[in-house]
Amino acid sequence: MIQIKEMAPRDGLQNEKVKILTEDKIEFIQKLQQAGITYIEIGAFVHPDKVPQMADTEAVIRGVDLQEGVETSVLVPNMHGFQKALDLGMKEVAVFTAASETFNQKNINASIQESLDRFKPVFEAAENNGIKVRGYISTAFVCPFEGLVSTNKVIPIIESLLEMGCYEVSIGDTIGKATTDQVTELFSKTHQLGLNGWLAGHFHDTYGQALENIKASLAFDIEVFDASAGGLGGCPYAPGAPGNVATEDVVDFLNSQNITLPIQINKLIEAISFIESKIGRELNSKTYKKYK
Ligand code: HMG
Ligand code: MG
């Protein structure tokens, strides 16, 4: 079954220049739930100097009234972040590394191996406390500093994260430069290895390629896609990484493929319109412009 994982409250807002009030983040999350979104990455327990917009994640988690059946996750780069998630009763966290060394250093101040080492106690503690762990691999196709990334770099990291205990690994096209050929190459190889039931696609839409890349992923039985309402998004440590693929565009595209999700576009548009009024710039995904 195809599933969308909503990134807007975390990946979406983390790069916005205007400080969004905690109460507005909470209202945005409530509106996303009302639209039928069933999985939300709610924030990040990272260093507040690195990503100031995420500094109020604890207050957001405390303030959100979760509807039945809605799952939430929070980014944690290490035990420091995991402990906060645990103390707040989170049932899922996400660890994140990359397939290129330069990006990983800039993003989390660690080599790829060092980051996996940091995750070991997180996986142990997660298992002891019954918490699910999702994993991200950034720059899985192209790195803003090193250029093209080989599948030979990505596949061992996928395998490590799954062996360590991730229930799913999300493959990040961090700067939206992946081509459908690259997506096909990676997911055909992982398909041969029997891994695709554990993978998700996380496509940024910098060059309008994300929907094509989702289509290429569907051909290899990838069923989970990260997306961000309004096409909000971007990583502050990846120059040229604007929006994630817009949730409303993915819903619209899937509809065109006869895949219907229980997400109500009109309510989603309301949520986007609400956050647009707070961030001080226009959002302009194809579907948002059509319906707003
Ligand atoms: P570091 O400086 O190596 O950390 O940063 P450290 O362990 O040496 O500790 C230094 C200080 O940070 C200490 O405080 C720690 O307590 C504190 P001090 O003693 O100096 O007062 N500290 C923390 N504070 C808050 N939260 C924590 C934490 N850990 C240590 N979790 C660190 C390493 C990972 C913390 C830092 O580099 C960081 O916070 N990076 C975050 C980067 C980030 O959030 N990037 C955006 C998200 S990733 C993304 O967008 C990509 C994705 O969407 C997929 C894709 O698109 O590809 C997921
Ligand atoms: Mg991202």
mmCIF file of C-alpha atoms and ligand atoms in Angstrom:
data_model
loop_
_atom_site.group_PDB
_atom_site.id
_atom_site.type_symbol
_atom_site.label_atom_id
_atom_site.label_comp_id
_atom_site.label_asym_id
_atom_site.label_seq_id
_atom_site.Cartn_x
_atom_site.Cartn_y
_atom_site.Cartn_z
ATOM 1 C CA MET A 1 0.000 0.000 0.000
ATOM 2 C CA ILE A 2 1.378 3.391 -0.976
ATOM 3 C CA GLN A 3 2.008 5.757 1.941
ATOM 4 C CA ILE A 4 3.046 9.399 2.161
ATOM 5 C CA LYS A 5 5.173 10.511 5.108
ATOM 6 C CA GLU A 6 4.673 14.185 5.802
ATOM 7 C CA MET A 7 7.858 16.194 6.218
ATOM 8 C CA ALA A 8 6.586 19.775 6.324
ATOM 9 C CA PRO A 9 6.824 20.451 10.076
ATOM 10 C CA ARG A 10 10.495 19.312 10.055
ATOM 11 C CA ASP A 11 12.185 19.292 6.631
ATOM 12 C CA GLY A 12 9.632 21.832 5.434
ATOM 13 C CA LEU A 13 10.123 24.451 8.115
ATOM 14 C CA GLN A 14 13.765 23.875 9.108
ATOM 15 C CA ASN A 15 15.088 26.094 6.315
ATOM 16 C CA GLU A 16 12.537 28.905 6.603
ATOM 17 C CA LYS A 17 14.099 32.225 7.552
ATOM 18 C CA VAL A 18 11.086 33.606 9.436
ATOM 19 C CA LYS A 19 10.742 32.226 12.961
ATOM 20 C CA ILE A 20 7.440 30.375 13.056
ATOM 21 C CA LEU A 21 5.658 30.553 16.414
ATOM 22 C CA THR A 22 5.279 27.263 18.273
ATOM 23 C CA GLU A 23 1.504 27.725 18.396
ATOM 24 C CA ASP A 24 1.428 28.164 14.603
ATOM 25 C CA LYS A 25 3.452 24.973 14.080
ATOM 26 C CA ILE A 26 0.993 23.159 16.316
ATOM 27 C CA GLU A 27 -2.006 24.521 14.415
ATOM 28 C CA PHE A 28 -0.361 23.561 11.103
ATOM 29 C CA ILE A 29 0.129 19.989 12.373
ATOM 30 C CA GLN A 30 -3.508 19.846 13.532
ATOM 31 C CA LYS A 31 -4.632 20.959 10.074
ATOM 32 C CA LEU A 32 -2.438 18.336 8.390
ATOM 33 C CA GLN A 33 -4.069 15.680 10.547
ATOM 34 C CA GLN A 34 -7.521 17.008 9.655
ATOM 35 C CA ALA A 35 -6.577 16.598 5.981
ATOM 36 C CA GLY A 36 -6.024 12.879 6.549
ATOM 37 C CA ILE A 37 -2.225 12.814 6.863
ATOM 38 C CA THR A 38 -1.357 9.755 8.946
ATOM 39 C CA TYR A 39 2.397 10.132 9.476
ATOM 40 C CA ILE A 40 4.136 13.349 10.432
ATOM 41 C CA GLU A 41 7.795 14.118 11.119
ATOM 42 C CA ILE A 42 7.160 16.652 13.798
ATOM 43 C CA GLY A 43 10.572 18.187 14.481
ATOM 44 C CA ALA A 44 14.239 17.578 15.240
ATOM 45 C CA PHE A 45 16.315 17.276 18.398
ATOM 46 C CA VAL A 46 19.434 18.767 16.887
ATOM 47 C CA HIS A 47 21.734 21.546 18.069
ATOM 48 C CA PRO A 48 19.651 24.753 18.192
ATOM 49 C CA ASP A 49 22.529 26.803 16.756
ATOM 50 C CA LYS A 50 22.650 24.494 13.733
ATOM 51 C CA VAL A 51 18.914 24.616 12.987
ATOM 52 C CA PRO A 52 17.270 27.376 15.068
ATOM 53 C CA GLN A 53 13.813 26.747 13.598
ATOM 54 C CA MET A 54 13.700 23.332 15.314
ATOM 55 C CA ALA A 55 14.640 24.666 18.778
ATOM 56 C CA ASP A 56 11.039 24.442 20.032
ATOM 57 C CA THR A 57 10.506 20.806 19.026
ATOM 58 C CA GLU A 58 9.834 19.771 22.624
ATOM 59 C CA ALA A 59 7.072 22.387 22.973
ATOM 60 C CA VAL A 60 5.586 21.343 19.624
ATOM 61 C CA ILE A 61 5.469 17.693 20.676
ATOM 62 C CA ARG A 62 3.886 18.618 24.007
ATOM 63 C CA GLY A 63 1.340 20.883 22.314
ATOM 64 C CA VAL A 64 0.107 18.640 19.518
ATOM 65 C CA ASP A 65 -3.095 16.726 20.060
ATOM 66 C CA LEU A 66 -2.582 13.541 18.075
ATOM 67 C CA GLN A 67 -5.568 12.020 16.325
ATOM 68 C CA GLU A 68 -6.033 8.277 16.584
ATOM 69 C CA GLY A 69 -4.047 6.417 13.971
ATOM 70 C CA VAL A 70 -1.574 9.254 13.343
ATOM 71 C CA GLU A 71 2.096 8.370 13.806
ATOM 72 C CA THR A 72 4.828 10.904 14.493
ATOM 73 C CA SER A 73 8.582 10.807 14.365
ATOM 74 C CA VAL A 74 11.406 13.157 15.291
ATOM 75 C CA LEU A 75 14.960 13.475 13.939
ATOM 76 C CA VAL A 76 17.708 12.517 16.390
ATOM 77 C CA PRO A 77 21.396 12.607 15.391
ATOM 78 C CA ASN A 78 22.707 10.987 18.593
ATOM 79 C CA MET A 79 21.855 9.847 22.138
ATOM 80 C CA HIS A 80 21.419 13.450 23.271
ATOM 81 C CA GLY A 81 18.490 13.819 20.875
ATOM 82 C CA PHE A 82 17.192 10.309 21.474
ATOM 83 C CA GLN A 83 16.968 10.900 25.238
ATOM 84 C CA LYS A 84 14.694 13.901 24.670
ATOM 85 C CA ALA A 85 12.452 11.865 22.368
ATOM 86 C CA LEU A 86 12.291 9.082 24.946
ATOM 87 C CA ASP A 87 11.475 11.472 27.800
ATOM 88 C CA LEU A 88 8.594 12.873 25.746
ATOM 89 C CA GLY A 89 7.129 9.445 25.037
ATOM 90 C CA MET A 90 7.839 9.428 21.301
ATOM 91 C CA LYS A 91 7.213 6.039 19.727
ATOM 92 C CA GLU A 92 9.466 6.612 16.721
ATOM 93 C CA VAL A 93 12.683 8.483 15.935
ATOM 94 C CA ALA A 94 14.735 8.951 12.772
ATOM 95 C CA VAL A 95 18.513 8.840 12.529
ATOM 96 C CA PHE A 96 20.255 10.455 9.575
ATOM 97 C CA THR A 97 23.513 9.999 7.776
ATOM 98 C CA ALA A 98 24.657 10.502 4.181
ATOM 99 C CA ALA A 99 26.320 8.737 1.284
ATOM 100 C CA SER A 100 28.922 11.471 0.838
ATOM 101 C CA GLU A 101 31.544 12.346 3.418
ATOM 102 C CA THR A 102 31.689 16.102 2.809
ATOM 103 C CA PHE A 103 27.960 16.598 3.217
ATOM 104 C CA ASN A 104 27.870 14.459 6.338
ATOM 105 C CA GLN A 105 30.699 16.455 7.920
ATOM 106 C CA LYS A 106 28.939 19.729 7.205
ATOM 107 C CA ASN A 107 25.562 18.446 8.325
ATOM 108 C CA ILE A 108 26.324 16.454 11.465
ATOM 109 C CA ASN A 109 30.060 16.931 12.010
ATOM 110 C CA ALA A 110 30.871 13.262 11.522
ATOM 111 C CA SER A 111 32.223 10.889 8.919
ATOM 112 C CA ILE A 112 29.736 8.295 7.676
ATOM 113 C CA GLN A 113 31.307 5.623 9.884
ATOM 114 C CA GLU A 114 31.379 7.949 12.906
ATOM 115 C CA SER A 115 27.700 8.697 12.425
ATOM 116 C CA LEU A 116 26.832 4.991 12.290
ATOM 117 C CA ASP A 117 28.883 4.509 15.478
ATOM 118 C CA ARG A 118 26.903 7.292 17.169
ATOM 119 C CA PHE A 119 23.684 5.519 16.223
ATOM 120 C CA LYS A 120 24.653 2.237 17.918
ATOM 121 C CA PRO A 121 23.578 3.309 21.427
ATOM 122 C CA VAL A 122 20.468 4.902 19.912
ATOM 123 C CA PHE A 123 19.444 1.566 18.371
ATOM 124 C CA GLU A 124 20.182 -0.253 21.634
ATOM 125 C CA ALA A 125 18.145 2.188 23.711
ATOM 126 C CA ALA A 126 15.369 2.194 21.109
ATOM 127 C CA GLU A 127 15.129 -1.573 21.221
ATOM 128 C CA ASN A 128 15.089 -1.602 25.017
ATOM 129 C CA ASN A 129 12.257 0.922 25.029
ATOM 130 C CA GLY A 130 10.198 -0.398 22.112
ATOM 131 C CA ILE A 131 10.825 2.633 19.902
ATOM 132 C CA LYS A 132 10.878 2.330 16.116
ATOM 133 C CA VAL A 133 13.859 3.779 14.258
ATOM 134 C CA ARG A 134 13.703 5.091 10.720
ATOM 135 C CA GLY A 135 16.921 5.961 8.863
ATOM 136 C CA TYR A 136 17.801 8.556 6.252
ATOM 137 C CA ILE A 137 20.608 8.476 3.742
ATOM 138 C CA SER A 138 21.143 11.964 2.348
ATOM 139 C CA THR A 139 22.936 12.731 -0.912
ATOM 140 C CA ALA A 140 22.156 9.214 -2.140
ATOM 141 C CA PHE A 141 22.373 10.316 -5.782
ATOM 142 C CA VAL A 142 24.183 13.656 -5.921
ATOM 143 C CA CYS A 143 26.169 15.573 -3.309
ATOM 144 C CA PRO A 144 26.352 19.383 -3.532
ATOM 145 C CA PHE A 145 30.096 19.177 -2.796
ATOM 146 C CA GLU A 146 31.256 15.876 -4.341
ATOM 147 C CA GLY A 147 28.926 15.508 -7.331
ATOM 148 C CA LEU A 148 27.547 12.149 -8.471
ATOM 149 C CA VAL A 149 27.287 9.446 -5.831
ATOM 150 C CA SER A 150 27.716 5.800 -6.793
ATOM 151 C CA THR A 151 25.224 3.099 -5.821
ATOM 152 C CA ASN A 152 28.263 1.240 -4.425
ATOM 153 C CA LYS A 153 28.460 3.898 -1.713
ATOM 154 C CA VAL A 154 24.742 3.835 -0.932
ATOM 155 C CA ILE A 155 23.923 0.134 -0.754
ATOM 156 C CA PRO A 156 26.319 -0.784 2.099
ATOM 157 C CA ILE A 157 24.895 2.101 4.171
ATOM 158 C CA ILE A 158 21.351 0.855 3.541
ATOM 159 C CA GLU A 159 22.459 -2.612 4.649
ATOM 160 C CA SER A 160 24.195 -1.266 7.760
ATOM 161 C CA LEU A 161 21.158 0.773 8.829
ATOM 162 C CA LEU A 162 18.822 -2.192 8.333
ATOM 163 C CA GLU A 163 21.164 -4.547 10.182
ATOM 164 C CA MET A 164 21.440 -2.070 13.035
ATOM 165 C CA GLY A 165 17.652 -2.036 13.415
ATOM 166 C CA CYS A 166 15.967 0.501 11.118
ATOM 167 C CA TYR A 167 12.497 -0.641 10.104
ATOM 168 C CA GLU A 168 12.791 1.562 7.000
ATOM 169 C CA VAL A 169 15.510 3.551 5.244
ATOM 170 C CA SER A 170 14.571 6.689 3.357
ATOM 171 C CA ILE A 171 16.732 7.398 0.326
ATOM 172 C CA GLY A 172 17.372 11.126 0.023
ATOM 173 C CA ASP A 173 17.792 13.110 -3.148
ATOM 174 C CA THR A 174 18.811 15.995 -0.924
ATOM 175 C CA ILE A 175 19.292 18.621 -3.646
ATOM 176 C CA GLY A 176 16.756 17.331 -6.168
ATOM 177 C CA LYS A 177 19.338 16.502 -8.817
ATOM 178 C CA ALA A 178 18.743 12.745 -9.180
ATOM 179 C CA THR A 179 17.828 11.579 -12.665
ATOM 180 C CA THR A 180 15.323 8.810 -13.334
ATOM 181 C CA ASP A 181 18.244 6.722 -14.659
ATOM 182 C CA GLN A 182 19.990 6.991 -11.309
ATOM 183 C CA VAL A 183 16.805 6.162 -9.413
ATOM 184 C CA THR A 184 16.232 3.167 -11.672
ATOM 185 C CA GLU A 185 19.822 1.996 -11.227
ATOM 186 C CA LEU A 186 19.720 2.168 -7.424
ATOM 187 C CA PHE A 187 16.260 0.702 -6.921
ATOM 188 C CA SER A 188 16.781 -2.081 -9.462
ATOM 189 C CA LYS A 189 19.934 -3.124 -7.584
ATOM 190 C CA THR A 190 18.224 -2.946 -4.187
ATOM 191 C CA HIS A 191 15.270 -4.825 -5.694
ATOM 192 C CA GLN A 192 17.615 -7.649 -6.707
ATOM 193 C CA LEU A 193 18.895 -7.680 -3.131
ATOM 194 C CA GLY A 194 15.318 -7.965 -1.827
ATOM 195 C CA LEU A 195 15.535 -4.649 0.036
ATOM 196 C CA ASN A 196 12.802 -2.533 -1.522
ATOM 197 C CA GLY A 197 10.124 -3.439 1.020
ATOM 198 C CA TRP A 198 12.286 -1.582 3.560
ATOM 199 C CA LEU A 199 13.007 1.526 1.509
ATOM 200 C CA ALA A 200 11.318 4.881 1.009
ATOM 201 C CA GLY A 201 11.940 7.712 -1.467
ATOM 202 C CA HIS A 202 12.741 11.220 -0.219
ATOM 203 C CA PHE A 203 12.868 13.449 -3.260
ATOM 204 C CA HIS A 204 13.473 17.163 -3.242
ATOM 205 C CA ASP A 205 11.983 18.930 -6.249
ATOM 206 C CA THR A 206 14.563 21.565 -7.135
ATOM 207 C CA TYR A 207 14.449 20.852 -10.868
ATOM 208 C CA GLY A 208 10.893 19.495 -11.133
ATOM 209 C CA GLN A 209 12.141 15.885 -11.351
ATOM 210 C CA ALA A 210 10.623 14.511 -8.156
ATOM 211 C CA LEU A 211 7.380 13.117 -9.571
ATOM 212 C CA GLU A 212 9.269 11.402 -12.398
ATOM 213 C CA ASN A 213 11.586 9.920 -9.775
ATOM 214 C CA ILE A 214 8.620 8.718 -7.733
ATOM 215 C CA LYS A 215 7.222 7.101 -10.872
ATOM 216 C CA ALA A 216 10.577 5.381 -11.485
ATOM 217 C CA SER A 217 10.588 4.180 -7.854
ATOM 218 C CA LEU A 218 7.044 2.772 -8.091
ATOM 219 C CA ALA A 219 8.248 0.540 -10.925
ATOM 220 C CA PHE A 220 10.514 -1.183 -8.386
ATOM 221 C CA ASP A 221 7.857 -1.575 -5.673
ATOM 222 C CA ILE A 222 8.916 1.340 -3.496
ATOM 223 C CA GLU A 223 5.719 2.143 -1.595
ATOM 224 C CA VAL A 224 6.632 4.903 0.864
ATOM 225 C CA PHE A 225 7.344 8.482 -0.195
ATOM 226 C CA ASP A 226 8.313 11.467 1.901
ATOM 227 C CA ALA A 227 6.660 14.703 0.852
ATOM 228 C CA SER A 228 6.053 18.140 2.285
ATOM 229 C CA ALA A 229 2.825 20.120 2.177
ATOM 230 C CA GLY A 230 3.219 23.192 -0.008
ATOM 231 C CA GLY A 231 6.555 21.902 -1.287
ATOM 232 C CA LEU A 232 8.196 23.469 1.748
ATOM 233 C CA GLY A 233 11.654 22.294 2.583
ATOM 234 C CA GLY A 234 15.380 22.184 2.304
ATOM 235 C CA CYS A 235 18.451 21.395 4.293
ATOM 236 C CA PRO A 236 20.426 24.412 5.564
ATOM 237 C CA TYR A 237 23.659 22.417 5.025
ATOM 238 C CA ALA A 238 22.927 21.513 1.403
ATOM 239 C CA PRO A 239 23.254 24.576 -0.814
ATOM 240 C CA GLY A 240 20.628 24.401 -3.546
ATOM 241 C CA ALA A 241 18.193 22.244 -1.602
ATOM 242 C CA PRO A 242 14.846 23.983 -1.724
ATOM 243 C CA GLY A 243 11.516 22.223 -1.424
ATOM 244 C CA ASN A 244 10.651 18.619 -0.876
ATOM 245 C CA VAL A 245 8.225 17.273 -3.425
ATOM 246 C CA ALA A 246 4.841 18.790 -2.543
ATOM 247 C CA THR A 247 2.435 16.419 -0.786
ATOM 248 C CA GLU A 248 -0.475 17.779 -2.825
ATOM 249 C CA ASP A 249 1.427 17.144 -6.077
ATOM 250 C CA VAL A 250 2.153 13.559 -5.019
ATOM 251 C CA VAL A 251 -1.503 12.969 -4.096
ATOM 252 C CA ASP A 252 -2.609 14.425 -7.434
ATOM 253 C CA PHE A 253 -0.022 12.388 -9.348
ATOM 254 C CA LEU A 254 -0.957 9.157 -7.550
ATOM 255 C CA ASN A 255 -4.628 9.839 -8.336
ATOM 256 C CA SER A 256 -3.661 10.033 -12.002
ATOM 257 C CA GLN A 257 -2.117 6.560 -11.609
ATOM 258 C CA ASN A 258 -5.364 5.286 -10.017
ATOM 259 C CA ILE A 259 -3.784 5.200 -6.573
ATOM 260 C CA THR A 260 -6.121 6.929 -4.161
ATOM 261 C CA LEU A 261 -5.022 7.988 -0.688
ATOM 262 C CA PRO A 262 -7.395 9.052 2.075
ATOM 263 C CA ILE A 263 -6.066 12.614 1.984
ATOM 264 C CA GLN A 264 -8.529 15.440 1.358
ATOM 265 C CA ILE A 265 -6.966 17.935 -1.009
ATOM 266 C CA ASN A 266 -9.246 20.816 0.049
ATOM 267 C CA LYS A 267 -8.249 20.417 3.708
ATOM 268 C CA LEU A 268 -4.594 20.034 2.726
ATOM 269 C CA ILE A 269 -4.852 23.292 0.769
ATOM 270 C CA GLU A 270 -6.256 24.943 3.929
ATOM 271 C CA ALA A 271 -3.238 23.737 5.923
ATOM 272 C CA ILE A 272 -0.843 25.039 3.257
ATOM 273 C CA SER A 273 -2.626 28.359 3.022
ATOM 274 C CA PHE A 274 -2.356 28.694 6.816
ATOM 275 C CA ILE A 275 1.411 28.074 6.905
ATOM 276 C CA GLU A 276 1.939 30.252 3.816
ATOM 277 C CA SER A 277 0.470 33.166 5.764
ATOM 278 C CA LYS A 278 3.099 32.579 8.488
ATOM 279 C CA ILE A 279 6.284 32.112 6.478
ATOM 280 C CA GLY A 280 6.108 35.368 4.566
ATOM 281 C CA ARG A 281 6.574 33.980 1.070
ATOM 282 C CA GLU A 282 4.363 32.431 -1.566
ATOM 283 C CA LEU A 283 4.086 28.705 -1.980
ATOM 284 C CA ASN A 284 3.529 27.641 -5.520
ATOM 285 C CA SER A 285 3.269 23.931 -6.121
ATOM 286 C CA LYS A 286 1.284 23.057 -9.229
ATOM 287 C CA THR A 287 -1.619 21.568 -7.269
ATOM 288 C CA TYR A 288 -1.698 24.334 -4.656
ATOM 289 C CA LYS A 289 -1.917 26.990 -7.365
ATOM 290 C CA LYS A 290 -4.717 25.022 -9.044
ATOM 291 C CA TYR A 291 -6.925 24.705 -5.953
ATOM 292 C CA LYS A 292 -6.182 27.643 -3.668
HETATM 293 P P1 HMG B 1 28.740 18.302 17.401
HETATM 294 O O1 HMG B 1 29.210 19.719 17.620
HETATM 295 O O2 HMG B 1 29.672 17.335 16.755
HETATM 296 O O3 HMG B 1 28.222 17.676 18.783
HETATM 297 O O4 HMG B 1 27.384 18.390 16.606
HETATM 298 P P2 HMG B 1 28.998 17.250 20.073
HETATM 299 O O5 HMG B 1 28.543 15.918 20.453
HETATM 300 O O6 HMG B 1 30.488 17.510 19.924
HETATM 301 O O7 HMG B 1 28.452 18.298 21.170
HETATM 302 C C1 HMG B 1 28.652 19.701 21.041
HETATM 303 C C2 HMG B 1 27.569 20.435 21.819
HETATM 304 O O8 HMG B 1 26.304 20.156 21.184
HETATM 305 C C3 HMG B 1 27.430 19.993 23.264
HETATM 306 O O9 HMG B 1 26.983 21.127 24.008
HETATM 307 C C4 HMG B 1 26.306 18.971 23.218
HETATM 308 O O10 HMG B 1 25.615 18.888 24.444
HETATM 309 C C5 HMG B 1 25.414 19.592 22.150
HETATM 310 P P3 HMG B 1 28.007 22.008 24.881
HETATM 311 O O11 HMG B 1 28.609 21.024 25.852
HETATM 312 O O12 HMG B 1 29.018 22.566 23.909
HETATM 313 O O13 HMG B 1 27.118 23.055 25.490
HETATM 314 N N1 HMG B 1 24.588 18.586 21.462
HETATM 315 C C6 HMG B 1 23.281 18.735 21.192
HETATM 316 N N2 HMG B 1 22.415 19.739 21.441
HETATM 317 C C7 HMG B 1 21.142 19.562 21.029
HETATM 318 N N3 HMG B 1 20.715 18.459 20.392
HETATM 319 C C8 HMG B 1 21.544 17.440 20.141
HETATM 320 C C9 HMG B 1 22.892 17.564 20.545
HETATM 321 N N4 HMG B 1 23.961 16.751 20.424
HETATM 322 C C10 HMG B 1 24.988 17.388 20.994
HETATM 323 N N5 HMG B 1 21.087 16.344 19.509
HETATM 324 C C11 HMG B 1 25.283 17.498 15.931
HETATM 325 C C12 HMG B 1 26.753 17.226 16.163
HETATM 326 C C13 HMG B 1 24.728 16.307 15.181
HETATM 327 C C14 HMG B 1 24.577 17.678 17.265
HETATM 328 C C15 HMG B 1 25.116 18.813 15.096
HETATM 329 O O14 HMG B 1 25.974 18.789 13.988
HETATM 330 C C16 HMG B 1 23.690 19.011 14.624
HETATM 331 O O15 HMG B 1 22.821 19.311 15.425
HETATM 332 N N6 HMG B 1 23.411 18.869 13.319
HETATM 333 C C17 HMG B 1 22.042 18.945 12.802
HETATM 334 C C18 HMG B 1 22.010 19.120 11.343
HETATM 335 C C19 HMG B 1 20.589 19.109 10.865
HETATM 336 O O16 HMG B 1 19.634 19.081 11.609
HETATM 337 N N7 HMG B 1 20.450 19.152 9.525
HETATM 338 C C20 HMG B 1 19.161 19.130 8.896
HETATM 339 C C21 HMG B 1 18.455 17.819 8.981
HETATM 340 S S1 HMG B 1 19.075 16.575 7.867
HETATM 341 C C22 HMG B 1 18.196 16.839 6.388
HETATM 342 O O17 HMG B 1 17.502 17.815 6.253
HETATM 343 C C23 HMG B 1 18.262 15.776 5.311
HETATM 344 C C24 HMG B 1 17.013 14.896 5.236
HETATM 345 O O18 HMG B 1 15.847 15.680 5.025
HETATM 346 C C25 HMG B 1 17.142 13.886 4.076
HETATM 347 C C26 HMG B 1 17.558 14.517 2.757
HETATM 348 O O19 HMG B 1 16.872 15.427 2.277
HETATM 349 O O20 HMG B 1 18.577 14.078 2.241
HETATM 350 C C27 HMG B 1 16.804 14.106 6.526
HETATM 351 MG MG MG B 2 15.213 16.402 3.092
#
